[in-house]
């Protein structure tokens, strides 16, 4: 769940400057209502968002020209976020990523997957915007991941 709807207005000016570099957020998760609602919030904050429900759709979107930031739900029942990240690692492709999850041990799962930026649900929208901003910075984006080709065994 997402808290802080009033934060959307406060974040709008910051994100217009941040994403003026034409970053596109690729949001992947299998809970269609949650991903749609989060996508709408991100768009209302001035971001360009592609909302997808499968790993194959996310990978197709990430393969398109332009700079992307992956926002994935690791707790998705169909494991679409995890599958997307693992496939990117196996391809040795570095994409700035922010993971969200309701899993209690998200930090451990993210460490295994090589994801530096993550949030536990529930979170405040401003926290998500801060992490997207951090992940999208060129200096951070180029070193966001060490290539890890490990899948979650749990």
PDB file of N, CA, C and O in Angstrom, residues 90-151:
ATOM      1  N   UNK A  90      21.254 -12.208 -16.070  1.00  0.00           N
ATOM      2  CA  UNK A  90      21.774 -13.257 -16.950  1.00  0.00           C
ATOM      3  C   UNK A  90      22.221 -12.687 -18.291  1.00  0.00           C
ATOM      4  O   UNK A  90      23.145 -13.208 -18.910  1.00  0.00           O
ATOM      5  N   UNK A  91      21.577 -11.626 -18.737  1.00  0.00           N
ATOM      6  CA  UNK A  91      21.976 -10.943 -19.972  1.00  0.00           C
ATOM      7  C   UNK A  91      23.174 -10.029 -19.737  1.00  0.00           C
ATOM      8  O   UNK A  91      23.687  -9.444 -20.677  1.00  0.00           O
ATOM      9  N   UNK A  92      23.544  -9.852 -18.479  1.00  0.00           N
ATOM     10  CA  UNK A  92      24.593  -8.919 -18.081  1.00  0.00           C
ATOM     11  C   UNK A  92      24.218  -7.485 -18.470  1.00  0.00           C
ATOM     12  O   UNK A  92      25.054  -6.702 -18.913  1.00  0.00           O
ATOM     13  N   UNK A  93      22.942  -7.178 -18.293  1.00  0.00           N
ATOM     14  CA  UNK A  93      22.410  -5.856 -18.598  1.00  0.00           C
ATOM     15  C   UNK A  93      22.197  -5.098 -17.298  1.00  0.00           C
ATOM     16  O   UNK A  93      21.590  -5.610 -16.373  1.00  0.00           O
ATOM     17  N   UNK A  94      22.694  -3.876 -17.249  1.00  0.00           N
ATOM     18  CA  UNK A  94      22.547  -3.052 -16.057  1.00  0.00           C
ATOM     19  C   UNK A  94      21.433  -2.033 -16.270  1.00  0.00           C
ATOM     20  O   UNK A  94      21.514  -1.200 -17.164  1.00  0.00           O
ATOM     21  N   UNK A  95      20.380  -2.139 -15.470  1.00  0.00           N
ATOM     22  CA  UNK A  95      19.259  -1.210 -15.520  1.00  0.00           C
ATOM     23  C   UNK A  95      19.027  -0.711 -14.105  1.00  0.00           C
ATOM     24  O   UNK A  95      18.883  -1.518 -13.181  1.00  0.00           O
ATOM     25  N   UNK A  96      18.993   0.606 -13.896  1.00  0.00           N
ATOM     26  CA  UNK A  96      18.703   1.110 -12.559  1.00  0.00           C
ATOM     27  C   UNK A  96      17.364   0.542 -12.081  1.00  0.00           C
ATOM     28  O   UNK A  96      16.384   0.572 -12.818  1.00  0.00           O
ATOM     29  N   UNK A  97      17.348   0.014 -10.871  1.00  0.00           N
ATOM     30  CA  UNK A  97      16.167  -0.681 -10.370  1.00  0.00           C
ATOM     31  C   UNK A  97      15.821  -0.249  -8.961  1.00  0.00           C
ATOM     32  O   UNK A  97      16.702  -0.076  -8.124  1.00  0.00           O
ATOM     33  N   UNK A  98      14.517  -0.114  -8.725  1.00  0.00           N
ATOM     34  CA  UNK A  98      13.975   0.097  -7.391  1.00  0.00           C
ATOM     35  C   UNK A  98      12.988  -1.033  -7.163  1.00  0.00           C
ATOM     36  O   UNK A  98      12.108  -1.276  -7.992  1.00  0.00           O
ATOM     37  N   UNK A  99      13.157  -1.752  -6.058  1.00  0.00           N
ATOM     38  CA  UNK A  99      12.255  -2.851  -5.716  1.00  0.00           C
ATOM     39  C   UNK A  99      11.344  -2.426  -4.574  1.00  0.00           C
ATOM     40  O   UNK A  99      11.767  -1.735  -3.654  1.00  0.00           O
ATOM     41  N   UNK A 100      10.095  -2.853  -4.664  1.00  0.00           N
ATOM     42  CA  UNK A 100       9.151  -2.672  -3.574  1.00  0.00           C
ATOM     43  C   UNK A 100       8.628  -4.042  -3.201  1.00  0.00           C
ATOM     44  O   UNK A 100       8.568  -4.940  -4.043  1.00  0.00           O
ATOM     45  N   UNK A 101       8.291  -4.218  -1.935  1.00  0.00           N
ATOM     46  CA  UNK A 101       7.829  -5.529  -1.516  1.00  0.00           C
ATOM     47  C   UNK A 101       7.193  -5.466  -0.144  1.00  0.00           C
ATOM     48  O   UNK A 101       7.544  -4.630   0.678  1.00  0.00           O
ATOM     49  N   UNK A 102       6.294  -6.394   0.097  1.00  0.00           N
ATOM     50  CA  UNK A 102       5.730  -6.559   1.436  1.00  0.00           C
ATOM     51  C   UNK A 102       6.434  -7.690   2.179  1.00  0.00           C
ATOM     52  O   UNK A 102       6.082  -8.002   3.302  1.00  0.00           O
ATOM     53  N   UNK A 103       7.441  -8.283   1.553  1.00  0.00           N
ATOM     54  CA  UNK A 103       8.204  -9.350   2.207  1.00  0.00           C
ATOM     55  C   UNK A 103       8.959  -8.765   3.397  1.00  0.00           C
ATOM     56  O   UNK A 103       9.545  -7.685   3.284  1.00  0.00           O
ATOM     57  N   UNK A 104       8.986  -9.477   4.512  1.00  0.00           N
ATOM     58  CA  UNK A 104       9.669  -8.940   5.692  1.00  0.00           C
ATOM     59  C   UNK A 104      11.183  -8.829   5.528  1.00  0.00           C
ATOM     60  O   UNK A 104      11.821  -8.015   6.151  1.00  0.00           O
ATOM     61  N   UNK A 105      11.776  -9.624   4.693  1.00  0.00           N
ATOM     62  CA  UNK A 105      13.238  -9.629   4.532  1.00  0.00           C
ATOM     63  C   UNK A 105      13.651  -9.141   3.144  1.00  0.00           C
ATOM     64  O   UNK A 105      14.514  -9.723   2.505  1.00  0.00           O
ATOM     65  N   UNK A 106      13.070  -8.035   2.724  1.00  0.00           N
ATOM     66  CA  UNK A 106      13.336  -7.507   1.383  1.00  0.00           C
ATOM     67  C   UNK A 106      14.813  -7.179   1.181  1.00  0.00           C
ATOM     68  O   UNK A 106      15.358  -7.397   0.107  1.00  0.00           O
ATOM     69  N   UNK A 107      15.491  -6.691   2.215  1.00  0.00           N
ATOM     70  CA  UNK A 107      16.907  -6.324   2.065  1.00  0.00           C
ATOM     71  C   UNK A 107      17.744  -7.539   1.680  1.00  0.00           C
ATOM     72  O   UNK A 107      18.633  -7.447   0.829  1.00  0.00           O
ATOM     73  N   UNK A 108      17.459  -8.689   2.277  1.00  0.00           N
ATOM     74  CA  UNK A 108      18.206  -9.911   1.951  1.00  0.00           C
ATOM     75  C   UNK A 108      17.928 -10.351   0.519  1.00  0.00           C
ATOM     76  O   UNK A 108      18.844 -10.727  -0.216  1.00  0.00           O
ATOM     77  N   UNK A 109      16.670 -10.323   0.118  1.00  0.00           N
ATOM     78  CA  UNK A 109      16.323 -10.722  -1.245  1.00  0.00           C
ATOM     79  C   UNK A 109      16.964  -9.783  -2.266  1.00  0.00           C
ATOM     80  O   UNK A 109      17.484 -10.224  -3.289  1.00  0.00           O
ATOM     81  N   UNK A 110      16.948  -8.496  -1.967  1.00  0.00           N
ATOM     82  CA  UNK A 110      17.551  -7.518  -2.877  1.00  0.00           C
ATOM     83  C   UNK A 110      19.063  -7.701  -2.966  1.00  0.00           C
ATOM     84  O   UNK A 110      19.646  -7.571  -4.038  1.00  0.00           O
ATOM     85  N   UNK A 111      19.694  -8.044  -1.851  1.00  0.00           N
ATOM     86  CA  UNK A 111      21.143  -8.284  -1.864  1.00  0.00           C
ATOM     87  C   UNK A 111      21.474  -9.456  -2.779  1.00  0.00           C
ATOM     88  O   UNK A 111      22.426  -9.397  -3.560  1.00  0.00           O
ATOM     89  N   UNK A 112      20.671 -10.519  -2.722  1.00  0.00           N
ATOM     90  CA  UNK A 112      20.893 -11.686  -3.579  1.00  0.00           C
ATOM     91  C   UNK A 112      20.736 -11.305  -5.050  1.00  0.00           C
ATOM     92  O   UNK A 112      21.492 -11.762  -5.902  1.00  0.00           O
ATOM     93  N   UNK A 113      19.777 -10.429  -5.329  1.00  0.00           N
ATOM     94  CA  UNK A 113      19.496 -10.037  -6.709  1.00  0.00           C
ATOM     95  C   UNK A 113      20.379  -8.891  -7.198  1.00  0.00           C
ATOM     96  O   UNK A 113      20.344  -8.543  -8.376  1.00  0.00           O
ATOM     97  N   UNK A 114      21.148  -8.275  -6.307  1.00  0.00           N
ATOM     98  CA  UNK A 114      22.004  -7.163  -6.703  1.00  0.00           C
ATOM     99  C   UNK A 114      21.270  -5.842  -6.810  1.00  0.00           C
ATOM    100  O   UNK A 114      21.713  -4.941  -7.524  1.00  0.00           O
ATOM    101  N   UNK A 115      20.159  -5.706  -6.100  1.00  0.00           N
ATOM    102  CA  UNK A 115      19.363  -4.474  -6.137  1.00  0.00           C
ATOM    103  C   UNK A 115      19.727  -3.633  -4.924  1.00  0.00           C
ATOM    104  O   UNK A 115      19.616  -4.087  -3.788  1.00  0.00           O
ATOM    105  N   UNK A 116      20.160  -2.410  -5.185  1.00  0.00           N
ATOM    106  CA  UNK A 116      20.555  -1.505  -4.112  1.00  0.00           C
ATOM    107  C   UNK A 116      19.406  -0.733  -3.497  1.00  0.00           C
ATOM    108  O   UNK A 116      19.437  -0.379  -2.336  1.00  0.00           O
ATOM    109  N   UNK A 117      18.403  -0.403  -4.291  1.00  0.00           N
ATOM    110  CA  UNK A 117      17.335   0.493  -3.860  1.00  0.00           C
ATOM    111  C   UNK A 117      16.043  -0.291  -3.660  1.00  0.00           C
ATOM    112  O   UNK A 117      15.535  -0.890  -4.608  1.00  0.00           O
ATOM    113  N   UNK A 118      15.509  -0.256  -2.441  1.00  0.00           N
ATOM    114  CA  UNK A 118      14.288  -1.007  -2.160  1.00  0.00           C
ATOM    115  C   UNK A 118      13.489  -0.345  -1.054  1.00  0.00           C
ATOM    116  O   UNK A 118      14.023   0.390  -0.233  1.00  0.00           O
ATOM    117  N   UNK A 119      12.186  -0.628  -1.062  1.00  0.00           N
ATOM    118  CA  UNK A 119      11.263  -0.132  -0.048  1.00  0.00           C
ATOM    119  C   UNK A 119      10.357  -1.259   0.409  1.00  0.00           C
ATOM    120  O   UNK A 119       9.909  -2.065  -0.407  1.00  0.00           O
ATOM    121  N   UNK A 120      10.078  -1.280   1.693  1.00  0.00           N
ATOM    122  CA  UNK A 120       9.089  -2.218   2.235  1.00  0.00           C
ATOM    123  C   UNK A 120       7.728  -1.548   2.209  1.00  0.00           C
ATOM    124  O   UNK A 120       7.611  -0.360   2.485  1.00  0.00           O
ATOM    125  N   UNK A 121       6.713  -2.329   1.876  1.00  0.00           N
ATOM    126  CA  UNK A 121       5.348  -1.817   1.905  1.00  0.00           C
ATOM    127  C   UNK A 121       4.801  -1.958   3.314  1.00  0.00           C
ATOM    128  O   UNK A 121       5.110  -2.952   3.969  1.00  0.00           O
ATOM    129  N   UNK A 122       4.009  -1.027   3.812  1.00  0.00           N
ATOM    130  CA  UNK A 122       3.598   0.205   3.153  1.00  0.00           C
ATOM    131  C   UNK A 122       4.723   1.231   3.164  1.00  0.00           C
ATOM    132  O   UNK A 122       5.604   1.188   4.019  1.00  0.00           O
ATOM    133  N   UNK A 123       4.708   2.131   2.188  1.00  0.00           N
ATOM    134  CA  UNK A 123       5.717   3.185   2.104  1.00  0.00           C
ATOM    135  C   UNK A 123       5.031   4.495   1.741  1.00  0.00           C
ATOM    136  O   UNK A 123       3.893   4.506   1.275  1.00  0.00           O
ATOM    137  N   UNK A 124       5.722   5.570   1.946  1.00  0.00           N
ATOM    138  CA  UNK A 124       5.212   6.888   1.559  1.00  0.00           C
ATOM    139  C   UNK A 124       5.661   7.166   0.122  1.00  0.00           C
ATOM    140  O   UNK A 124       6.760   6.803  -0.274  1.00  0.00           O
ATOM    141  N   UNK A 125       4.794   7.818  -0.615  1.00  0.00           N
ATOM    142  CA  UNK A 125       5.076   8.110  -2.013  1.00  0.00           C
ATOM    143  C   UNK A 125       6.367   8.917  -2.151  1.00  0.00           C
ATOM    144  O   UNK A 125       7.155   8.682  -3.069  1.00  0.00           O
ATOM    145  N   UNK A 126       6.604   9.843  -1.240  1.00  0.00           N
ATOM    146  CA  UNK A 126       7.827  10.646  -1.272  1.00  0.00           C
ATOM    147  C   UNK A 126       9.075   9.798  -1.154  1.00  0.00           C
ATOM    148  O   UNK A 126      10.101  10.103  -1.766  1.00  0.00           O
ATOM    149  N   UNK A 127       9.005   8.713  -0.367  1.00  0.00           N
ATOM    150  CA  UNK A 127      10.145   7.803  -0.247  1.00  0.00           C
ATOM    151  C   UNK A 127      10.430   7.138  -1.593  1.00  0.00           C
ATOM    152  O   UNK A 127      11.581   6.995  -1.990  1.00  0.00           O
ATOM    153  N   UNK A 128       9.382   6.726  -2.276  1.00  0.00           N
ATOM    154  CA  UNK A 128       9.547   6.099  -3.588  1.00  0.00           C
ATOM    155  C   UNK A 128      10.149   7.093  -4.580  1.00  0.00           C
ATOM    156  O   UNK A 128      11.071   6.756  -5.323  1.00  0.00           O
ATOM    157  N   UNK A 129       9.651   8.310  -4.574  1.00  0.00           N
ATOM    158  CA  UNK A 129      10.176   9.328  -5.482  1.00  0.00           C
ATOM    159  C   UNK A 129      11.660   9.584  -5.205  1.00  0.00           C
ATOM    160  O   UNK A 129      12.450   9.731  -6.142  1.00  0.00           O
ATOM    161  N   UNK A 130      12.035   9.620  -3.930  1.00  0.00           N
ATOM    162  CA  UNK A 130      13.447   9.815  -3.580  1.00  0.00           C
ATOM    163  C   UNK A 130      14.314   8.687  -4.127  1.00  0.00           C
ATOM    164  O   UNK A 130      15.403   8.923  -4.661  1.00  0.00           O
ATOM    165  N   UNK A 131      13.845   7.441  -3.993  1.00  0.00           N
ATOM    166  CA  UNK A 131      14.628   6.301  -4.490  1.00  0.00           C
ATOM    167  C   UNK A 131      14.702   6.287  -6.014  1.00  0.00           C
ATOM    168  O   UNK A 131      15.737   5.948  -6.586  1.00  0.00           O
ATOM    169  N   UNK A 132      13.603   6.636  -6.682  1.00  0.00           N
ATOM    170  CA  UNK A 132      13.642   6.712  -8.144  1.00  0.00           C
ATOM    171  C   UNK A 132      14.641   7.768  -8.593  1.00  0.00           C
ATOM    172  O   UNK A 132      15.400   7.559  -9.538  1.00  0.00           O
ATOM    173  N   UNK A 133      14.647   8.895  -7.894  1.00  0.00           N
ATOM    174  CA  UNK A 133      15.599   9.957  -8.215  1.00  0.00           C
ATOM    175  C   UNK A 133      17.033   9.473  -8.031  1.00  0.00           C
ATOM    176  O   UNK A 133      17.894   9.682  -8.880  1.00  0.00           O
ATOM    177  N   UNK A 134      17.284   8.799  -6.936  1.00  0.00           N
ATOM    178  CA  UNK A 134      18.624   8.280  -6.661  1.00  0.00           C
ATOM    179  C   UNK A 134      19.042   7.249  -7.711  1.00  0.00           C
ATOM    180  O   UNK A 134      20.150   7.298  -8.250  1.00  0.00           O
ATOM    181  N   UNK A 135      18.166   6.320  -8.010  1.00  0.00           N
ATOM    182  CA  UNK A 135      18.488   5.270  -8.981  1.00  0.00           C
ATOM    183  C   UNK A 135      18.715   5.836 -10.376  1.00  0.00           C
ATOM    184  O   UNK A 135      19.522   5.298 -11.142  1.00  0.00           O
ATOM    185  N   UNK A 136      18.015   6.920 -10.715  1.00  0.00           N
ATOM    186  CA  UNK A 136      18.092   7.472 -12.063  1.00  0.00           C
ATOM    187  C   UNK A 136      19.321   8.342 -12.300  1.00  0.00           C
ATOM    188  O   UNK A 136      19.644   8.634 -13.442  1.00  0.00           O
ATOM    189  N   UNK A 137      20.002   8.730 -11.251  1.00  0.00           N
ATOM    190  CA  UNK A 137      21.200   9.566 -11.431  1.00  0.00           C
ATOM    191  C   UNK A 137      22.237   8.808 -12.243  1.00  0.00           C
ATOM    192  O   UNK A 137      22.552   7.662 -11.938  1.00  0.00           O
ATOM    193  N   UNK A 138      22.794   9.443 -13.254  1.00  0.00           N
ATOM    194  CA  UNK A 138      23.767   8.751 -14.111  1.00  0.00           C
ATOM    195  C   UNK A 138      24.929   8.136 -13.335  1.00  0.00           C
ATOM    196  O   UNK A 138      25.334   7.026 -13.618  1.00  0.00           O
ATOM    197  N   UNK A 139      25.444   8.824 -12.345  1.00  0.00           N
ATOM    198  CA  UNK A 139      26.584   8.280 -11.598  1.00  0.00           C
ATOM    199  C   UNK A 139      26.188   7.041 -10.812  1.00  0.00           C
ATOM    200  O   UNK A 139      26.973   6.123 -10.636  1.00  0.00           O
ATOM    201  N   UNK A 140      24.943   7.011 -10.329  1.00  0.00           N
ATOM    202  CA  UNK A 140      24.465   5.857  -9.581  1.00  0.00           C
ATOM    203  C   UNK A 140      23.999   4.777 -10.534  1.00  0.00           C
ATOM    204  O   UNK A 140      24.279   3.600 -10.348  1.00  0.00           O
ATOM    205  N   UNK A 141      23.300   5.182 -11.603  1.00  0.00           N
ATOM    206  CA  UNK A 141      22.739   4.209 -12.533  1.00  0.00           C
ATOM    207  C   UNK A 141      23.813   3.352 -13.169  1.00  0.00           C
ATOM    208  O   UNK A 141      23.627   2.159 -13.371  1.00  0.00           O
ATOM    209  N   UNK A 142      24.963   3.933 -13.464  1.00  0.00           N
ATOM    210  CA  UNK A 142      26.005   3.152 -14.114  1.00  0.00           C
ATOM    211  C   UNK A 142      26.648   2.145 -13.167  1.00  0.00           C
ATOM    212  O   UNK A 142      27.254   1.182 -13.606  1.00  0.00           O
ATOM    213  N   UNK A 143      26.497   2.351 -11.870  1.00  0.00           N
ATOM    214  CA  UNK A 143      27.099   1.412 -10.925  1.00  0.00           C
ATOM    215  C   UNK A 143      26.066   0.799  -9.991  1.00  0.00           C
ATOM    216  O   UNK A 143      26.405   0.322  -8.931  1.00  0.00           O
ATOM    217  N   UNK A 144      24.799   0.812 -10.415  1.00  0.00           N
ATOM    218  CA  UNK A 144      23.734   0.334  -9.545  1.00  0.00           C
ATOM    219  C   UNK A 144      23.885  -1.143  -9.220  1.00  0.00           C
ATOM    220  O   UNK A 144      23.599  -1.573  -8.125  1.00  0.00           O
ATOM    221  N   UNK A 145      24.365  -1.936 -10.163  1.00  0.00           N
ATOM    222  CA  UNK A 145      24.411  -3.376  -9.938  1.00  0.00           C
ATOM    223  C   UNK A 145      25.810  -3.942 -10.127  1.00  0.00           C
ATOM    224  O   UNK A 145      26.538  -3.513 -10.975  1.00  0.00           O
ATOM    225  N   UNK A 146      26.082  -4.895  -9.325  1.00  0.00           N
ATOM    226  CA  UNK A 146      27.142  -5.800  -9.704  1.00  0.00           C
ATOM    227  C   UNK A 146      26.375  -6.949 -10.354  1.00  0.00           C
ATOM    228  O   UNK A 146      25.291  -7.292  -9.944  1.00  0.00           O
ATOM    229  N   UNK A 147      26.922  -7.512 -11.397  1.00  0.00           N
ATOM    230  CA  UNK A 147      26.174  -8.535 -12.113  1.00  0.00           C
ATOM    231  C   UNK A 147      26.073  -9.775 -11.249  1.00  0.00           C
ATOM    232  O   UNK A 147      27.057 -10.334 -10.792  1.00  0.00           O
ATOM    233  N   UNK A 148      24.851 -10.169 -11.004  1.00  0.00           N
ATOM    234  CA  UNK A 148      24.566 -11.334 -10.168  1.00  0.00           C
ATOM    235  C   UNK A 148      23.668 -12.249 -10.959  1.00  0.00           C
ATOM    236  O   UNK A 148      22.648 -11.825 -11.461  1.00  0.00           O
ATOM    237  N   UNK A 149      24.040 -13.484 -11.081  1.00  0.00           N
ATOM    238  CA  UNK A 149      23.181 -14.415 -11.813  1.00  0.00           C
ATOM    239  C   UNK A 149      22.673 -15.465 -10.843  1.00  0.00           C
ATOM    240  O   UNK A 149      22.863 -16.657 -11.022  1.00  0.00           O
ATOM    241  N   UNK A 150      22.032 -14.979  -9.789  1.00  0.00           N
ATOM    242  CA  UNK A 150      21.452 -15.888  -8.796  1.00  0.00           C
ATOM    243  C   UNK A 150      19.968 -15.611  -8.680  1.00  0.00           C
ATOM    244  O   UNK A 150      19.553 -14.477  -8.663  1.00  0.00           O
ATOM    245  N   UNK A 151      19.184 -16.642  -8.607  1.00  0.00           N
ATOM    246  CA  UNK A 151      17.753 -16.483  -8.395  1.00  0.00           C
ATOM    247  C   UNK A 151      17.439 -16.765  -6.935  1.00  0.00           C
ATOM    248  O   UNK A 151      18.241 -17.412  -6.247  1.00  0.00           O
TER     249      UNK A 151
END
